[in-house]
mmCIF file of C-alpha atoms in Angstrom:
data_model
loop_
_atom_site.group_PDB
_atom_site.id
_atom_site.type_symbol
_atom_site.label_atom_id
_atom_site.label_comp_id
_atom_site.label_asym_id
_atom_site.label_seq_id
_atom_site.Cartn_x
_atom_site.Cartn_y
_atom_site.Cartn_z
ATOM 1 C CA MET A 1 17.814 -23.002 22.227
ATOM 2 C CA ILE A 2 14.576 -21.787 20.966
ATOM 3 C CA THR A 3 13.048 -24.713 17.874
ATOM 4 C CA CYS A 4 12.061 -23.550 15.207
ATOM 5 C CA THR A 5 8.474 -24.632 14.792
ATOM 6 C CA ARG A 6 8.588 -25.097 10.141
ATOM 7 C CA CYS A 7 12.376 -26.934 9.589
ATOM 8 C CA GLY A 8 12.776 -27.772 13.714
ATOM 9 C CA ASN A 9 16.341 -26.318 13.786
ATOM 10 C CA LYS A 10 17.820 -25.226 17.311
ATOM 11 C CA ASN A 11 18.384 -21.263 17.418
ATOM 12 C CA SER A 12 20.252 -19.325 20.048
ATOM 13 C CA ASP A 13 17.447 -17.447 22.637
ATOM 14 C CA ASP A 14 18.368 -14.251 21.488
ATOM 15 C CA SER A 15 17.290 -14.691 17.661
ATOM 16 C CA GLN A 16 14.113 -13.471 16.393
ATOM 17 C CA ASN A 17 14.132 -15.581 13.349
ATOM 18 C CA CYS A 18 15.117 -19.060 12.397
ATOM 19 C CA GLU A 19 19.014 -19.126 11.008
ATOM 20 C CA LYS A 20 18.209 -21.842 8.762
ATOM 21 C CA CYS A 21 14.668 -21.297 6.878
ATOM 22 C CA GLY A 22 14.315 -17.392 8.162
ATOM 23 C CA HIS A 23 10.756 -18.140 9.533
ATOM 24 C CA LYS A 24 9.725 -16.069 12.891
ATOM 25 C CA LEU A 25 10.585 -17.938 16.050
ATOM 26 C CA GLN A 26 7.664 -18.350 18.540
ATOM 27 C CA SER A 27 8.486 -17.777 22.246
ATOM 28 C CA GLY A 28 6.227 -17.396 25.270
ATOM 29 C CA PHE A 29 8.882 -14.922 26.917
ATOM 30 C CA ALA A 30 9.924 -12.173 25.741
ATOM 31 C CA ARG A 31 13.623 -12.297 24.541
ATOM 32 C CA PHE A 32 14.648 -8.616 25.141
ATOM 33 C CA ASN A 33 16.134 -7.735 28.158
ATOM 34 C CA GLY A 34 13.727 -10.321 30.309
ATOM 35 C CA SER A 35 11.380 -7.860 30.567
ATOM 36 C CA PRO A 36 7.690 -8.689 29.060
ATOM 37 C CA LEU A 37 6.910 -5.332 26.570
ATOM 38 C CA SER A 38 10.772 -3.626 26.084
ATOM 39 C CA SER A 39 11.080 -0.131 24.766
ATOM 40 C CA LYS A 40 12.291 -1.629 21.278
ATOM 41 C CA LYS A 41 9.479 -3.658 20.802
ATOM 42 C CA ASN A 42 6.900 -0.760 22.574
ATOM 43 C CA SER A 43 7.832 1.181 19.694
ATOM 44 C CA ASP A 44 7.319 -0.779 16.593
ATOM 45 C CA GLN A 45 4.018 -1.607 18.100
ATOM 46 C CA PHE A 46 2.253 1.661 16.514
ATOM 47 C CA ASN A 47 4.679 1.719 13.033
ATOM 48 C CA ILE A 48 2.552 1.162 10.438
ATOM 49 C CA THR A 49 4.039 0.013 7.196
ATOM 50 C CA PHE A 50 2.123 -1.165 4.449
ATOM 51 C CA GLU A 51 3.732 -4.023 2.042
ATOM 52 C CA HIS A 52 2.717 -2.875 -0.963
ATOM 53 C CA ALA A 53 2.103 1.298 -0.876
ATOM 54 C CA ASP A 54 2.293 0.908 -4.555
ATOM 55 C CA ILE A 55 -1.136 0.120 -5.058
ATOM 56 C CA PHE A 56 -2.518 2.965 -2.597
ATOM 57 C CA ALA A 57 -0.919 5.443 -5.030
ATOM 58 C CA LYS A 58 -2.303 3.926 -8.216
ATOM 59 C CA HIS A 59 -5.794 4.069 -6.280
ATOM 60 C CA SER A 60 -5.002 7.746 -5.651
ATOM 61 C CA GLU A 61 -3.694 8.121 -8.985
ATOM 62 C CA ALA A 62 -7.066 6.877 -10.135
ATOM 63 C CA TRP A 63 -9.242 8.882 -8.477
ATOM 64 C CA ILE A 64 -7.168 11.517 -9.618
ATOM 65 C CA TYR A 65 -8.532 11.078 -12.965
ATOM 66 C CA ALA A 66 -11.982 10.547 -11.824
ATOM 67 C CA LEU A 67 -12.507 13.531 -9.696
ATOM 68 C CA PHE A 68 -10.548 15.970 -13.391
ATOM 69 C CA LEU A 69 -13.461 14.112 -15.384
ATOM 70 C CA LEU A 70 -15.442 14.861 -13.068
ATOM 71 C CA ALA A 71 -14.712 18.793 -12.415
ATOM 72 C CA ALA A 72 -14.502 18.984 -16.550
ATOM 73 C CA VAL A 73 -18.033 17.673 -17.211
ATOM 74 C CA VAL A 74 -19.827 19.891 -14.263
ATOM 75 C CA PHE A 75 -17.888 23.153 -16.114
ATOM 76 C CA PHE A 76 -18.748 21.943 -19.334
ATOM 77 C CA THR A 77 -21.866 21.363 -18.590
ATOM 78 C CA TYR A 78 -22.791 24.487 -16.997
ATOM 79 C CA GLN A 79 -20.976 26.321 -19.819
ATOM 80 C CA GLN A 80 -23.133 24.071 -21.836
ATOM 81 C CA VAL A 81 -20.487 22.977 -23.707
ATOM 82 C CA TYR A 82 -20.148 19.354 -24.821
ATOM 83 C CA TRP A 83 -17.288 18.343 -27.575
ATOM 84 C CA PRO A 84 -14.518 18.863 -25.089
ATOM 85 C CA LEU A 85 -15.989 15.582 -23.212
ATOM 86 C CA TYR A 86 -16.015 13.667 -26.047
ATOM 87 C CA ILE A 87 -12.102 14.972 -26.529
ATOM 88 C CA LEU A 88 -11.535 14.840 -22.450
ATOM 89 C CA THR A 89 -12.932 11.267 -21.415
ATOM 90 C CA PRO A 90 -10.910 8.853 -23.997
ATOM 91 C CA LEU A 91 -7.607 10.802 -23.301
ATOM 92 C CA VAL A 92 -7.511 10.505 -20.126
ATOM 93 C CA ALA A 93 -8.812 6.307 -20.531
ATOM 94 C CA ILE A 94 -5.881 6.547 -22.675
ATOM 95 C CA LEU A 95 -3.398 8.117 -20.216
ATOM 96 C CA ALA A 96 -4.581 5.690 -17.387
ATOM 97 C CA TRP A 97 -4.551 2.330 -19.849
ATOM 98 C CA PHE A 98 -0.966 3.207 -20.990
ATOM 99 C CA ARG A 99 -0.362 3.767 -16.728
ATOM 100 C CA LYS A 100 -1.431 0.450 -15.777
ATOM 101 C CA ILE A 101 -4.314 1.841 -13.631
#
């Protein structure tokens, strides 16, 4: 029996989370196949997941907008035509604001 460190509930040896509160159970002995490292644990060891993947999507979208504006500045500066930048800059800012970036 494994005792939960959060609520004190007694859980079976093969459970990974507390049945009462859901807290991850800690044990000095590996519970899978009685070996220190099981194949399931090894395969999950290098599996990287992001809890808030949408944050990275918003950052990449903001970088795309910034790179677009930079390319427009370089292009229109090279052409020596500056008036499109007065239109593009607020439009991209409004787009980013509506997209809540």
